[in-house]
Coordinates of C-alpha atoms and ligand atoms in Angstrom, one line a residue:
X1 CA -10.0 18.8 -9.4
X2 CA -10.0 21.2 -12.4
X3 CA -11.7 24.0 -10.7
X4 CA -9.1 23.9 -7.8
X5 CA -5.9 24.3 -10.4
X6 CA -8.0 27.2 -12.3
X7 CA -10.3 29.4 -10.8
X8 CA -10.5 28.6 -6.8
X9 CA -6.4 29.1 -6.4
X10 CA -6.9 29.7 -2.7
X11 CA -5.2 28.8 0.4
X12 CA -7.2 27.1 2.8
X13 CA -5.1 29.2 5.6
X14 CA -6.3 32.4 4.9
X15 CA -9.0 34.0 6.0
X16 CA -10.6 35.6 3.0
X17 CA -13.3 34.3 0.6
X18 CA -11.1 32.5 -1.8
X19 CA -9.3 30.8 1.2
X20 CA -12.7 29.9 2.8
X21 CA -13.5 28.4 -0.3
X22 CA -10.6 26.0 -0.7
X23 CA -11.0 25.4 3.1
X24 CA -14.1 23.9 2.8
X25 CA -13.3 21.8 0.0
X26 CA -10.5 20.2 2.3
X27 CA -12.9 20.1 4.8
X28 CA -15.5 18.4 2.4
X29 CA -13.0 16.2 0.9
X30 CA -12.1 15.1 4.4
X31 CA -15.7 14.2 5.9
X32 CA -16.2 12.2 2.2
X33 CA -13.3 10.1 3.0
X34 CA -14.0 9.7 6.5
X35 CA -17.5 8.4 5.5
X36 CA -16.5 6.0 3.1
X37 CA -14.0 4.7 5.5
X38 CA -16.5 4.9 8.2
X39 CA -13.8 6.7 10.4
X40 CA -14.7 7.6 14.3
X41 CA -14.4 11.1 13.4
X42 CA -13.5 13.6 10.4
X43 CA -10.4 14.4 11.9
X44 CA -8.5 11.2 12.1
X45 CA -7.6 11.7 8.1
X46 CA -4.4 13.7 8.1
X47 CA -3.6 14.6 4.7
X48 CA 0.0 13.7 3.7
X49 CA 2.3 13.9 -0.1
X50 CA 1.6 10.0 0.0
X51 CA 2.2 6.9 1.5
X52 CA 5.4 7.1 2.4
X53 CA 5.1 10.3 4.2
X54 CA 1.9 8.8 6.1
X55 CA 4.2 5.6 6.9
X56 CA 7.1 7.5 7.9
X57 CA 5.0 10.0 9.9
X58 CA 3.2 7.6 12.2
X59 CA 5.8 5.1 12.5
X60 CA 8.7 7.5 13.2
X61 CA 6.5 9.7 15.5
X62 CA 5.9 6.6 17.7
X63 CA 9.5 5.7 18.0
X64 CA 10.2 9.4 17.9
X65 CA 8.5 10.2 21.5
X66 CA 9.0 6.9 23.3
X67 CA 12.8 8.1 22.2
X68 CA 12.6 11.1 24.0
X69 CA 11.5 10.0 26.8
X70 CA 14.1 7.6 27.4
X71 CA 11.9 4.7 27.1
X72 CA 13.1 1.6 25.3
X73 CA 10.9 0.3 22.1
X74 CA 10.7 -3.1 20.6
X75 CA 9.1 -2.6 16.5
X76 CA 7.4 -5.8 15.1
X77 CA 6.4 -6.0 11.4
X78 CA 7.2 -8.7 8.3
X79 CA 9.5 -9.0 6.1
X80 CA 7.4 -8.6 3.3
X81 CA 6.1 -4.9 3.4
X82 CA 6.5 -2.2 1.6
X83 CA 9.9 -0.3 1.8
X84 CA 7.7 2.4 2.2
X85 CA 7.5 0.8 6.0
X86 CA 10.6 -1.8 6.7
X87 CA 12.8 1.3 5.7
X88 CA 11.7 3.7 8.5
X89 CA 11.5 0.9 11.0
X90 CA 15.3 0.2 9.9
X91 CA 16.3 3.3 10.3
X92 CA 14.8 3.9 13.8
X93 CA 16.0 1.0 15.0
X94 CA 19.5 1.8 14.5
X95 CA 18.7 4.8 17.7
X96 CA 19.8 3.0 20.7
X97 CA 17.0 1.4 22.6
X98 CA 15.1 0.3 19.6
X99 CA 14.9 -2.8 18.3
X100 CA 13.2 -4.6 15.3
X101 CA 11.9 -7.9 14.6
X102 CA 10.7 -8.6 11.2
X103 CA 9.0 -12.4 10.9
X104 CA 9.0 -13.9 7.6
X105 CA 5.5 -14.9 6.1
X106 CA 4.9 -18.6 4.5
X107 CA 5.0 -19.0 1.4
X108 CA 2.2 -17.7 0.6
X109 CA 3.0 -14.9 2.4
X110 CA 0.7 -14.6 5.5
X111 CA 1.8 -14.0 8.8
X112 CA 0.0 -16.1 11.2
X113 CA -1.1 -14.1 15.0
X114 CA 0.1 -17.1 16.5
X115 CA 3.7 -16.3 14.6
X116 CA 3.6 -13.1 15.0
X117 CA 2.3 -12.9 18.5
X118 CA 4.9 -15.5 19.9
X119 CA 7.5 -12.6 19.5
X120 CA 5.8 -9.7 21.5
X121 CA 7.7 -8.3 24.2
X122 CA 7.0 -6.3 27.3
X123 CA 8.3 -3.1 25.5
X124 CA 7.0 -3.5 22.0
X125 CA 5.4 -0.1 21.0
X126 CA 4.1 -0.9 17.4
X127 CA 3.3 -3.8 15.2
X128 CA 3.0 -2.8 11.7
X129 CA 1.2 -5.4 9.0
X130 CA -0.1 -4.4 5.6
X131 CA -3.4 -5.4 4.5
X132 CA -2.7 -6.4 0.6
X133 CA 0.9 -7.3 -0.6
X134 CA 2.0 -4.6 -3.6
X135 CA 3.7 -7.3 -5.3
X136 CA 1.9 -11.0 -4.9
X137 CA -1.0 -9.3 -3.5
X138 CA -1.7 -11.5 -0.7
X139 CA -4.2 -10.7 1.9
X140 CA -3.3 -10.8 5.4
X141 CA -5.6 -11.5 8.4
X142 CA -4.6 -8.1 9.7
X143 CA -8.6 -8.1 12.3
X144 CA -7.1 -11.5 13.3
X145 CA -3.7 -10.7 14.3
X146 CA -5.1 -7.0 15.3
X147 CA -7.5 -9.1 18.0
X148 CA -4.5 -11.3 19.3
X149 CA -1.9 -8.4 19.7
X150 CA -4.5 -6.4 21.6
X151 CA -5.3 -9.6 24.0
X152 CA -1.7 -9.9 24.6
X153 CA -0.1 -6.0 24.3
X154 CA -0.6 -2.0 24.6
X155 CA 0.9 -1.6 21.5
X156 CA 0.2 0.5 19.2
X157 CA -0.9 -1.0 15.7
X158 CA -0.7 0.2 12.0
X159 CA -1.7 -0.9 9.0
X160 CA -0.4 0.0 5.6
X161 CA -3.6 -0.8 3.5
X162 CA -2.0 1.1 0.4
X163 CA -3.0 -2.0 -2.6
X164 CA -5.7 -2.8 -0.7
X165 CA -7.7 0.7 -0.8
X166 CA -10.0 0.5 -4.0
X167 CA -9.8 -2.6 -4.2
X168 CA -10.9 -4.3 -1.0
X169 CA -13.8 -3.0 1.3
X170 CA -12.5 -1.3 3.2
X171 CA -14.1 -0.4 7.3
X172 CA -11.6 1.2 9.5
X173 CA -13.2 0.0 12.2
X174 CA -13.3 -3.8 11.6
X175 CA -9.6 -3.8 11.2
X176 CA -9.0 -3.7 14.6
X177 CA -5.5 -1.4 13.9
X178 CA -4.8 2.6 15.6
X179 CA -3.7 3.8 12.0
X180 CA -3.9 2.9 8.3
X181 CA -2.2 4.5 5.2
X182 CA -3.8 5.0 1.8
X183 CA -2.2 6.9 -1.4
X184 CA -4.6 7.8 -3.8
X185 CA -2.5 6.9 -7.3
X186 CA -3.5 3.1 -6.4
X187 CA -7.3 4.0 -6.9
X188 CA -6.8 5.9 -10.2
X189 CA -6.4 9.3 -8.4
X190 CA -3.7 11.6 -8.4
X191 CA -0.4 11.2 -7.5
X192 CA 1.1 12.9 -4.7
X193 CA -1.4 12.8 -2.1
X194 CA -1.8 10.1 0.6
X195 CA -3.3 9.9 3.8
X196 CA -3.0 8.9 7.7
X197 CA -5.6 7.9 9.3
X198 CA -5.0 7.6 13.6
X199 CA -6.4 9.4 16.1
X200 CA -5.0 13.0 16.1
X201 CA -5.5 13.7 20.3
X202 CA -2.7 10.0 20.7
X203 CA 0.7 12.2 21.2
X204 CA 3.0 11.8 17.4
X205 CA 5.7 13.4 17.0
X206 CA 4.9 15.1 13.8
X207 CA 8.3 15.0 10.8
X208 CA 7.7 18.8 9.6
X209 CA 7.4 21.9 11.6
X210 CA 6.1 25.0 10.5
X211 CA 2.6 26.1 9.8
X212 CA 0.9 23.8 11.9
X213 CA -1.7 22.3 9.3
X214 CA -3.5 19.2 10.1
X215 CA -4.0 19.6 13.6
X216 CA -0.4 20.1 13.8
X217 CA 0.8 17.3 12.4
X218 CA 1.6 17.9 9.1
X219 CA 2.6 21.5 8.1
X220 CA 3.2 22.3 5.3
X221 CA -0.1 24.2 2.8
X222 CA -2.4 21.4 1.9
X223 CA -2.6 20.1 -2.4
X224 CA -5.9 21.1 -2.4
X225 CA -6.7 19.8 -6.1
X226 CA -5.1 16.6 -5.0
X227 CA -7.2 16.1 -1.8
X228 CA -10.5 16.7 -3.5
X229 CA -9.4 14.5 -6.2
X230 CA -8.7 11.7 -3.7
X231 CA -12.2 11.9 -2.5
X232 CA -13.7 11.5 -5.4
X233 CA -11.2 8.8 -7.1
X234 CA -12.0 6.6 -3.6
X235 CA -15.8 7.0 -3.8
X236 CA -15.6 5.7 -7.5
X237 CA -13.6 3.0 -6.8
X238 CA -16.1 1.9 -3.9
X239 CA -18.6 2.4 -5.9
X240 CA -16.8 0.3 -9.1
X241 CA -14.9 -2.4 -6.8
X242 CA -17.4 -5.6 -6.5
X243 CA -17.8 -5.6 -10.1
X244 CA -14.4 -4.9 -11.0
X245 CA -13.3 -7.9 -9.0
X246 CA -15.8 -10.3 -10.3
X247 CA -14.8 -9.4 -14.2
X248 CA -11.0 -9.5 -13.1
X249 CA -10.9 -13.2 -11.2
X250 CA -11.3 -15.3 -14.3
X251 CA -9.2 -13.1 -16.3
X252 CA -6.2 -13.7 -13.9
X253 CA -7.3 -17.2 -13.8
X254 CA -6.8 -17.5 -17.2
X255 CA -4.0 -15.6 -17.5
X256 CA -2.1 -17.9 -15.1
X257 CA -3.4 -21.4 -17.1
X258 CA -2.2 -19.6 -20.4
X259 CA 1.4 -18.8 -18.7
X260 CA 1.9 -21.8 -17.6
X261 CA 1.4 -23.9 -20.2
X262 CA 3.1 -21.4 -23.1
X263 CA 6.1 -21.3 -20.1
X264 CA 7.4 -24.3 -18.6
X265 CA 9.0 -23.6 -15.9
X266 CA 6.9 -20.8 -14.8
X267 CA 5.6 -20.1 -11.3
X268 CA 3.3 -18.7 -9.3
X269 CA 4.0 -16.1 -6.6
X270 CA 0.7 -15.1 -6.1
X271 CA -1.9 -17.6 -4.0
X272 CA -5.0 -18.3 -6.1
X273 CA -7.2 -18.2 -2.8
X274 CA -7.0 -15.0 -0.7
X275 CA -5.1 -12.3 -2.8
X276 CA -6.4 -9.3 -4.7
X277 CA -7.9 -10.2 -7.5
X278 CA -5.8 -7.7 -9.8
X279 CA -2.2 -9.1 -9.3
X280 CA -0.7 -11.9 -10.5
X281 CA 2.6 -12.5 -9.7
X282 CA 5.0 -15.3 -11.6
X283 CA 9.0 -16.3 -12.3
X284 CA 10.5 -17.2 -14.8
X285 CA 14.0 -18.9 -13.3
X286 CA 16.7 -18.7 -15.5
X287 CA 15.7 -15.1 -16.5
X288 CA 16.1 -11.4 -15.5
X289 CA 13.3 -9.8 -14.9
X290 CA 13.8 -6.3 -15.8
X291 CA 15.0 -7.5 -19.0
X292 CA 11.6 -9.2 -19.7
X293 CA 9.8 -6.0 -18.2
X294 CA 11.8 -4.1 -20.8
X295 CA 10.9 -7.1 -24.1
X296 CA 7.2 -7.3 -22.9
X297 CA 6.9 -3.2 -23.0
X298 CA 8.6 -3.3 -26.8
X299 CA 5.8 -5.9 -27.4
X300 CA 3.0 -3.6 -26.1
X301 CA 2.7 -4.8 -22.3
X302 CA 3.2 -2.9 -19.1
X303 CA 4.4 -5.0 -16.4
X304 CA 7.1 -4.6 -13.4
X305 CA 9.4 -6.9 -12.2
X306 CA 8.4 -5.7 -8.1
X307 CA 7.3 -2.8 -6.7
X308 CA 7.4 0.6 -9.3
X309 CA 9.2 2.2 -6.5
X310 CA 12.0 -0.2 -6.2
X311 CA 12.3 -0.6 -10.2
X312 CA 15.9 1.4 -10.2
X313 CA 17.5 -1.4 -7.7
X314 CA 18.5 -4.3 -9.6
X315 CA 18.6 -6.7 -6.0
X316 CA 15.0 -8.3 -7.5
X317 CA 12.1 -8.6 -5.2
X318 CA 12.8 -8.5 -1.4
X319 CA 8.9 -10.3 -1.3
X320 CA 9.5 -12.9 -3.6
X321 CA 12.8 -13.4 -1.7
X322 CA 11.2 -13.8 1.3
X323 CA 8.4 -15.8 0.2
X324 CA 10.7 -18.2 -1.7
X325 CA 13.0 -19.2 1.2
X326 CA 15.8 -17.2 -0.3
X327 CA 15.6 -18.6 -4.0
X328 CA 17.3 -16.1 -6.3
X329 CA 16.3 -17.3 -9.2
X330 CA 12.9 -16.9 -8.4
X331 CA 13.6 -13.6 -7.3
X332 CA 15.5 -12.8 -10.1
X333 CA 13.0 -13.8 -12.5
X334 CA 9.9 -12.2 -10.9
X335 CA 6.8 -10.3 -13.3
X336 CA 4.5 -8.2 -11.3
X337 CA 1.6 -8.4 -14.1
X338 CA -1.2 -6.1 -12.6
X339 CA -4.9 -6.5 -14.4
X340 CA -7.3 -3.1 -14.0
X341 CA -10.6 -1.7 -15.5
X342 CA -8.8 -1.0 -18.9
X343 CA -7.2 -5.1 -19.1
X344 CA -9.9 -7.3 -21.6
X345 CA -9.5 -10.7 -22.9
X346 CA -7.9 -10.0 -26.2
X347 CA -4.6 -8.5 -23.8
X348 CA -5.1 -11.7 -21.5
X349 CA -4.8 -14.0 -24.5
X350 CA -2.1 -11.8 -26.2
X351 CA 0.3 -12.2 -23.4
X352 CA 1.4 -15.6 -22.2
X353 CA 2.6 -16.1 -26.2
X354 CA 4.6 -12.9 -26.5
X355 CA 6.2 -14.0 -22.9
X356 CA 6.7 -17.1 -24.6
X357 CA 8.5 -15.9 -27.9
X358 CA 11.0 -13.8 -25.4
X359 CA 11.8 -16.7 -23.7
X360 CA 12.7 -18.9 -26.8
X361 CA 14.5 -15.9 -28.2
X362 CA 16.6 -15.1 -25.2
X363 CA 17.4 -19.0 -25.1
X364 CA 18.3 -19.8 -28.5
Ligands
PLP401 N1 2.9 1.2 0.6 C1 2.6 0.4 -0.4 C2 2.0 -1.0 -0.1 C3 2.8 0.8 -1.7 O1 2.5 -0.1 -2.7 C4 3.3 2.1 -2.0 C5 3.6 2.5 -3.4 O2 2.8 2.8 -4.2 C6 3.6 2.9 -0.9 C7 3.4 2.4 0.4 C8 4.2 4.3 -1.1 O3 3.2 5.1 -1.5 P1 3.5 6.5 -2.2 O4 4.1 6.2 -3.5 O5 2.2 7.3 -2.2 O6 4.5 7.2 -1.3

């Protein structure tokens, strides 16, 4: 990235030699990812600030022209995703004409197709079903319930596969979906710089006018440093991800046995079969969670009680909540411990006792 935030400061809009130069970095950047994605074409990567921006883009620019066209549009997703998603599908369906249905997952937190199938309608326009959970890290059947909707719908269907980029393999083709979202800061790249993948010639009605970048659907001068370093942080993370799973399995394995016999009481959010391997999620009833987030960072640990994004709301975990069949103390309690290249045994071992000694202190 250094290069682009030094010496090759051009825009990838103009036409002289520096721009050319930052142009085909983009460009390069962009035929990288679509490679290790193994997308139909170059051009279906749209570069975006994030995930949310690449959520809010495709999912509002469906709603957006079926809108404008008078045409009434039934949204299906879970209740479970990101806000990143339920928050945009919220907000468009308060426009007349648009509805939403959002199915609550077992609790585990899969959606079955048969579940989620039994509430398409004639006029549903997009399903919308992440790949990995954020926050339990659950893995949902998203080829499997791709497959039924198609059998059954024209719908349109999205993917937000945000945890599970780096981390998963991850084939665009084999999902079965018409768009995915990635944000690079979940596979040790930069922050600020996301992406949409969906075909760019299926009408969206883009959020920002202006410039015209990205085949039009996302003005705005593209973070050059940030898109090359995306590239490069995803082909590492390919590259790195069957071995970082096989080292991190026992270690969350362990790191569950040790927690739950240093805290009675304690339980598991995340499934032991099916989820990514580097997310466990637990409560602790009877306790807040951000004040344990807050004890365990005095004692050297760095854990959340949900998603980072949703840390300033003090509700508690909208997942857990669903997941739990409305349990707030569950909810309440909730640790999102995440485990990455840097976590080793001597932190694994370390932690369940620390959680432990906050515990007894807070209830003595
Ligand atoms: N979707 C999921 C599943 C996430 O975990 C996140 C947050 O990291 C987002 C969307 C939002 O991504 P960004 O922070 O890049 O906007």
């Amino acid at each position: 990235m250094l290069p682009y935030l030094t010496n090759h400061f051009g825009n990838p809009s103009s036409t002289h030699r520096y721009g050319v130069e930052a142009r085909y970095a983009v460009e390069k950047a962009r035929r990288r990812i679509a490679k290790l994605l193994s997308l139909p074409n170059p051009d279906w990567a749209i570069f975006t600030s994030g995930a949310t921006e690449a959520n809010n883009l495709y999912l509002r620019g469906i709603v957006e022209l079926r809108r404008r066209g008078g045409v009434a549009c039934h949204l299906l997703s879970a209740a479970t995703e990101h806000k990143a998603v339920l928050d945009p599908l919220k907000e468009a369906a308060n426009a007349p004409g648009v509805e939403l249905t959002l199915v609550t997952p077992d609790s585990e937190g899969r959606v079955t197709s048969s579940e989620l199938v039994d509430h398409l309608r004639a006029e549903t326009a997009l399903v919308s079903l992440m790949l990995a959970n954020n926050e339990i890290g659950t893995i949902q059947a998203v080829p499997e319930i791709a497959a039924a909707v198609r059998e059954r719908s024209a719908a349109m269907i999205h993917c937000d596969a945000v945890q599970a980029a780096g981390k998963l393999p991850l084939h665009f083709p084999s999902l079965g979906v018409d768009a995915i979202t990635l944000s690079a800061h979940k596979f040790h790249g930069p922050k600020g710089i996301g992406l949409l993948v969906c075909d760019p010639d299926k009408a969206l009605a883009p959020l920002l006018s202006g410039g015209g970048q990205e085949r039009n659907l996302r003005a705005g001068t593209e973070n050059v440093a940030g898109i090359v370093g995306m590239a490069k942080a995803l082909e590492l993370a390919i590259e790195e991800l069957e071995e970082l799973n096989t080292r991190l399995v026992p270690l969350r394995e362990r790191l569950w046995a040790s927690i739950a016999s240093h805290c009675p009481g304690a339980v598991r959010n995340s499934p032991s079969e099916g989820s990514l391997p580097e997310l466990l999620n637990v409560s602790l009833p009877g306790f807040e969670g951000s004040r344990l987030v807050q004890a365990l960072d005095e004692r050297g640990f760095a854990v959340s009680a949900g998603s980072a994004c949703a840390s300033s709301q003090s509700t508690g975990s909208h997942v857990v909540l669903a997941i739990s069949g409305g349990d707030e103390a569950r909810t309440r309690g909730a640790l999102r411990i995440g485990l990455g290249r840097d976590t080793g045994w001597a932190q694994i071992e370390g932690f369940a006792p620390a959680l432990a000694g906050i515990l007894a202190e807070r209830d003595s």
